[in-house]
Amino acid sequence: MTELASSKVAIDASPLLPGTRPIELSYRDVGRGAPIVLLHGGWGYGFYPHDDAIAKLDRRFIIPDRTGYGGSPHIAELPPKFHVAAAIETEKLLDALGVERSVLWGHSDGAVIATILALRDPERYDGIIVEAIHLDREKPRSREFFLQMINDPDAFGERVTRKLAEEHGEDYWRTIIRAGGRAWRDIAATPDEDFYEHRLHEISVPMLVVHGADDPRTEPGELDRIRREIPTARIEMIEGGGHSPHSTRATAAGVTTIVSSFLDSLSRP
C-alpha cells in the first residue's frame, strides 16, 4: 500500500460509538480535483488500498477510517444495522470537512454504505461506484468465513494477520475482525430484512457496479436484484476478479479505466 498521511477531524457523535462525544475520526486526503470518497470494507482500507486509482485519476480522494478501524476510535462490537450507522457517521464527516458534493466509491461493506447514503440524500452525490456490493443477507457460501473471523482470525495466515495488525494495531485487530464476523452472523439470521429498507429501486444517483466474476462473498444470482431494480446501473463484471478487483494486481488497471470512463460520463450533459 502506498503510504498516505492521516489527519483527524472531530464530529459531535457517531451511532457507531454511542455515548462518546465528540469523536475524532482519522482520514486520508490526497490529490486534487472533484472529490471521491472511498468507503472501505470490513477489514479496513489498508487491506484493499486504491493505489492504482489514486495514481492515475486526477481527483481528490478522501478516505475515512470508520469508527472501529485504522486510526479512528476502537469499539468492541458493531451495532445492529451498522451500515446505516456508518452512513450517518460519513455524512457528519463530510459536513465537518466541508464537502458538499462528491462521488462515492464503496467496497464490500463500504458499497452497502454508499448505496444507503445515495438513498438518504441523492442530491449530495454526483455518482456512486459500488464494488463487491452485498444484497443477500444470508450467505451460505460465506458462513465458514464469518465463523473463522469470530473463532480463529489467526487462521487466515501470517500474511493476512500482519497486514491487519499494521492497519489496526497488534493488540486490537482481532477485536474488530471478530466484531465484523459476529455482525455478519447476525445479519444472516435475519434474511427477510433488507440493507436498503426495500428502497433499492428508488436509487436515482448514477451507479457503476464493479464486481469480480469470481468474488467468493457473492451468492449465485445476487446481482440480479440490481439488474431488476436499477436498470440504469452500469454493471461491469471483472473476469478473473475476486473480492477486490481494484487492489488486485491483475485487475486494478482495468478497474481504474472503467471508473475513469464512468467519471467522464458524469460530467457530460
Coordinates of C-alpha atoms in Angstrom, one line a residue:
M1 CA 0.0 0.0 0.0
T2 CA 1.2 3.5 -0.8
E3 CA 1.7 5.3 2.5
L4 CA -0.7 8.3 2.8
A5 CA -0.6 10.8 5.6
S6 CA -3.5 10.7 8.0
S7 CA -5.4 13.6 9.6
K8 CA -8.1 13.9 12.2
V9 CA -11.4 15.6 12.2
A10 CA -13.9 15.9 15.0
I11 CA -17.6 15.2 14.7
D12 CA -20.1 15.7 17.5
A13 CA -21.1 12.0 17.9
S14 CA -21.4 8.7 15.9
P15 CA -24.0 6.0 16.2
L16 CA -21.2 3.5 15.8
L17 CA -20.0 4.6 19.3
P18 CA -23.0 5.9 21.2
G19 CA -22.3 7.8 24.4
T20 CA -19.0 9.2 23.3
R21 CA -18.9 12.9 22.4
P22 CA -17.1 14.3 20.5
I23 CA -15.4 11.7 18.3
E24 CA -12.2 12.2 16.3
L25 CA -12.1 10.3 13.1
S26 CA -9.0 9.5 11.1
Y27 CA -8.9 10.1 7.4
R28 CA -6.5 10.4 4.4
D29 CA -6.9 13.2 1.9
V30 CA -4.8 13.1 -1.3
G31 CA -4.9 14.5 -4.8
R32 CA -6.7 17.5 -6.3
G33 CA -9.9 17.9 -8.2
A34 CA -13.5 16.9 -7.6
P35 CA -13.7 14.6 -4.5
I36 CA -14.1 10.9 -4.5
V37 CA -14.9 9.4 -1.1
L38 CA -13.5 5.9 -0.6
L39 CA -15.6 3.8 1.8
H40 CA -13.6 0.7 2.9
G41 CA -14.8 -2.8 3.6
G42 CA -14.9 -4.8 6.8
W43 CA -11.1 -5.3 7.0
G44 CA -10.3 -1.7 6.7
Y45 CA -8.8 0.5 3.9
G46 CA -5.2 -0.7 4.3
F47 CA -6.0 -4.3 3.3
Y48 CA -7.5 -3.3 0.0
P49 CA -6.0 0.1 -0.9
H50 CA -6.8 2.1 -4.1
D51 CA -3.2 2.7 -5.1
D52 CA -3.8 2.3 -8.9
A53 CA -6.8 4.7 -9.0
I54 CA -5.1 7.3 -6.8
A55 CA -2.0 7.3 -9.0
K56 CA -3.9 7.6 -12.3
L57 CA -7.1 9.6 -11.7
D58 CA -7.0 13.4 -11.5
R59 CA -9.2 13.6 -8.4
R60 CA -9.1 14.4 -4.8
F61 CA -9.5 11.2 -2.7
I62 CA -11.0 11.4 0.8
I63 CA -10.5 8.1 2.7
P64 CA -12.1 7.9 6.1
D65 CA -11.4 5.3 8.7
R66 CA -14.8 4.4 10.1
T67 CA -15.1 4.2 13.9
G68 CA -13.6 0.9 14.8
Y69 CA -10.9 0.9 12.1
G70 CA -7.4 2.2 11.5
G71 CA -6.7 5.4 13.4
S72 CA -10.3 6.0 14.4
P73 CA -11.6 5.1 17.9
H74 CA -11.8 1.4 18.8
I75 CA -15.0 -0.4 19.5
A76 CA -15.8 -3.8 21.0
E77 CA -18.9 -4.5 18.9
L78 CA -20.6 -3.3 15.7
P79 CA -24.2 -2.1 16.5
P80 CA -27.2 -3.6 14.8
K81 CA -27.7 -2.1 11.4
F82 CA -24.2 -0.9 11.5
H83 CA -24.2 0.1 7.8
V84 CA -26.8 2.7 8.5
A85 CA -24.9 3.9 11.5
A86 CA -21.7 4.2 9.3
A87 CA -23.7 6.2 6.7
I88 CA -24.8 8.7 9.3
E89 CA -21.2 9.0 10.5
T90 CA -20.0 9.5 7.0
E91 CA -22.4 12.4 6.5
K92 CA -21.1 14.0 9.6
L93 CA -17.5 13.6 8.5
L94 CA -18.3 15.2 5.1
D95 CA -20.1 18.0 6.8
A96 CA -17.0 18.6 9.1
L97 CA -14.7 18.6 6.1
G98 CA -17.0 21.0 4.1
V99 CA -17.5 18.5 1.3
E100 CA -20.9 19.4 -0.2
R101 CA -20.8 17.2 -3.3
S102 CA -18.8 14.1 -4.2
V103 CA -18.7 10.7 -5.9
L104 CA -18.8 7.7 -3.5
W105 CA -16.7 4.6 -4.2
G106 CA -17.6 1.9 -1.7
H107 CA -16.1 -1.6 -1.4
S108 CA -17.9 -4.5 0.2
D109 CA -19.5 -3.1 3.4
G110 CA -18.5 0.3 2.1
A111 CA -20.6 -0.4 -1.1
V112 CA -23.6 -1.1 1.1
I113 CA -22.9 2.2 3.0
A114 CA -22.5 4.1 -0.3
T115 CA -25.9 2.9 -1.5
I116 CA -27.6 3.8 1.8
L117 CA -26.0 7.3 1.5
A118 CA -27.4 7.7 -2.0
L119 CA -30.9 6.8 -0.8
R120 CA -30.6 9.1 2.2
D121 CA -29.6 12.2 0.2
P122 CA -29.4 11.7 -3.5
E123 CA -28.7 15.4 -4.3
R124 CA -25.4 15.2 -2.4
Y125 CA -23.7 12.7 -4.7
D126 CA -22.8 13.0 -8.4
G127 CA -22.4 9.3 -8.7
I128 CA -21.7 6.1 -6.8
I129 CA -19.3 3.3 -7.5
V130 CA -20.2 0.1 -5.7
E131 CA -17.7 -2.7 -5.7
A132 CA -18.3 -6.2 -4.2
I133 CA -21.7 -4.9 -3.0
H134 CA -23.8 -7.1 -0.7
L135 CA -27.5 -7.6 -1.5
D136 CA -28.3 -11.0 0.1
R137 CA -28.1 -11.2 3.9
E138 CA -28.0 -15.0 4.3
K139 CA -24.7 -16.0 2.6
P140 CA -24.3 -19.8 2.9
R141 CA -21.1 -19.8 0.9
S142 CA -19.5 -17.3 3.3
R143 CA -20.7 -18.9 6.6
E144 CA -17.4 -20.6 7.4
F145 CA -15.5 -17.5 6.5
F146 CA -17.5 -15.4 9.0
L147 CA -17.2 -18.1 11.7
Q148 CA -13.4 -18.1 11.2
M149 CA -13.4 -14.3 11.7
I150 CA -15.2 -14.9 15.0
N151 CA -13.5 -18.1 16.3
D152 CA -9.9 -18.1 14.9
P153 CA -8.9 -15.0 12.9
D154 CA -5.3 -16.0 13.2
A155 CA -6.1 -19.0 10.9
F156 CA -6.2 -16.6 7.9
G157 CA -2.4 -16.8 7.9
E158 CA 0.6 -14.7 8.6
R159 CA 0.4 -12.5 5.6
V160 CA -3.2 -11.5 6.3
T161 CA -2.8 -11.1 10.0
R162 CA 0.4 -9.0 9.6
K163 CA -1.5 -6.6 7.3
L164 CA -4.4 -6.4 9.7
A165 CA -2.1 -5.7 12.6
E166 CA -0.3 -2.9 10.7
E167 CA -3.7 -1.3 10.0
H168 CA -5.5 -1.7 13.3
G169 CA -2.8 -2.5 15.9
E170 CA -1.4 -5.7 17.2
D171 CA -3.5 -5.6 20.4
Y172 CA -6.7 -4.7 18.6
W173 CA -7.1 -6.2 15.1
R174 CA -8.7 -9.4 16.4
T175 CA -11.3 -7.4 18.2
I176 CA -12.6 -5.6 15.1
I177 CA -12.4 -8.7 12.9
R178 CA -14.3 -10.8 15.4
A179 CA -16.9 -8.0 15.7
G180 CA -17.3 -8.0 12.0
G181 CA -17.8 -11.7 11.9
R182 CA -20.4 -11.6 14.6
A183 CA -22.2 -8.7 12.8
W184 CA -22.5 -10.8 9.6
R185 CA -23.5 -13.9 11.6
D186 CA -26.4 -11.8 13.0
I187 CA -27.2 -10.4 9.5
A188 CA -27.5 -13.9 8.2
A189 CA -30.0 -14.8 10.9
T190 CA -32.4 -12.1 9.7
P191 CA -32.7 -12.9 6.0
D192 CA -36.1 -11.2 5.5
E193 CA -34.7 -7.8 6.5
D194 CA -33.1 -5.6 3.9
F195 CA -30.0 -3.4 3.9
Y196 CA -31.8 -0.9 1.9
E197 CA -35.3 -1.0 3.5
H198 CA -36.8 -2.3 0.3
R199 CA -36.0 1.1 -1.4
L200 CA -33.2 0.0 -3.8
H201 CA -35.5 0.7 -6.8
E202 CA -35.5 4.4 -5.7
I203 CA -31.8 4.9 -6.5
S204 CA -31.6 8.0 -8.7
V205 CA -27.9 8.7 -8.5
P206 CA -25.8 7.3 -11.4
M207 CA -24.5 4.0 -10.3
L208 CA -21.5 1.9 -11.5
V209 CA -21.3 -1.6 -10.3
V210 CA -17.8 -3.2 -10.3
H211 CA -17.8 -6.8 -9.4
G212 CA -15.3 -9.6 -9.6
A213 CA -16.7 -12.6 -11.6
D214 CA -15.1 -14.9 -9.0
D215 CA -16.0 -13.0 -5.8
P216 CA -16.2 -15.7 -3.1
R217 CA -18.5 -13.5 -1.0
T218 CA -21.2 -13.3 -3.7
E219 CA -24.1 -15.8 -3.9
P220 CA -25.4 -17.1 -7.2
G221 CA -27.8 -14.6 -8.7
E222 CA -27.1 -12.0 -6.1
L223 CA -26.5 -9.2 -8.6
D224 CA -29.8 -9.9 -10.4
R225 CA -31.6 -7.6 -7.9
I226 CA -29.6 -4.6 -9.2
R227 CA -30.4 -5.5 -12.8
R228 CA -34.0 -5.8 -11.9
E229 CA -34.5 -2.8 -9.6
I230 CA -31.9 -0.3 -11.0
P231 CA -32.0 -0.9 -14.8
T232 CA -30.0 2.3 -15.4
A233 CA -27.0 0.9 -13.4
R234 CA -23.9 0.2 -15.4
I235 CA -22.6 -3.2 -14.4
E236 CA -19.0 -4.3 -15.1
M237 CA -18.1 -7.9 -14.3
I238 CA -14.3 -8.2 -13.9
E239 CA -13.2 -11.5 -15.4
G240 CA -10.7 -13.2 -13.1
G241 CA -11.6 -10.7 -10.4
G242 CA -12.1 -11.8 -6.8
H243 CA -13.5 -9.7 -3.8
S244 CA -11.3 -6.7 -4.5
P245 CA -10.6 -6.1 -8.2
H246 CA -9.5 -2.5 -7.5
S247 CA -6.5 -3.6 -5.5
T248 CA -5.5 -6.9 -7.2
R249 CA -2.5 -6.5 -9.5
A250 CA -4.1 -8.4 -12.4
T251 CA -7.3 -6.4 -12.4
A252 CA -6.6 -3.0 -10.8
A253 CA -5.7 -1.1 -14.0
G254 CA -8.8 -2.4 -15.8
V255 CA -11.0 -1.2 -12.9
T256 CA -9.3 2.2 -13.0
T257 CA -10.1 2.5 -16.7
I258 CA -13.7 1.6 -16.1
V259 CA -14.0 4.1 -13.2
S260 CA -12.4 6.8 -15.3
S261 CA -15.0 6.2 -18.1
F262 CA -17.8 6.4 -15.6
L263 CA -16.5 9.6 -14.1
D264 CA -16.2 11.2 -17.6
S265 CA -19.8 10.3 -18.2
L266 CA -21.0 12.2 -15.1
S267 CA -19.5 15.4 -16.5
R268 CA -21.2 15.1 -19.9
P269 CA -24.6 16.8 -20.3

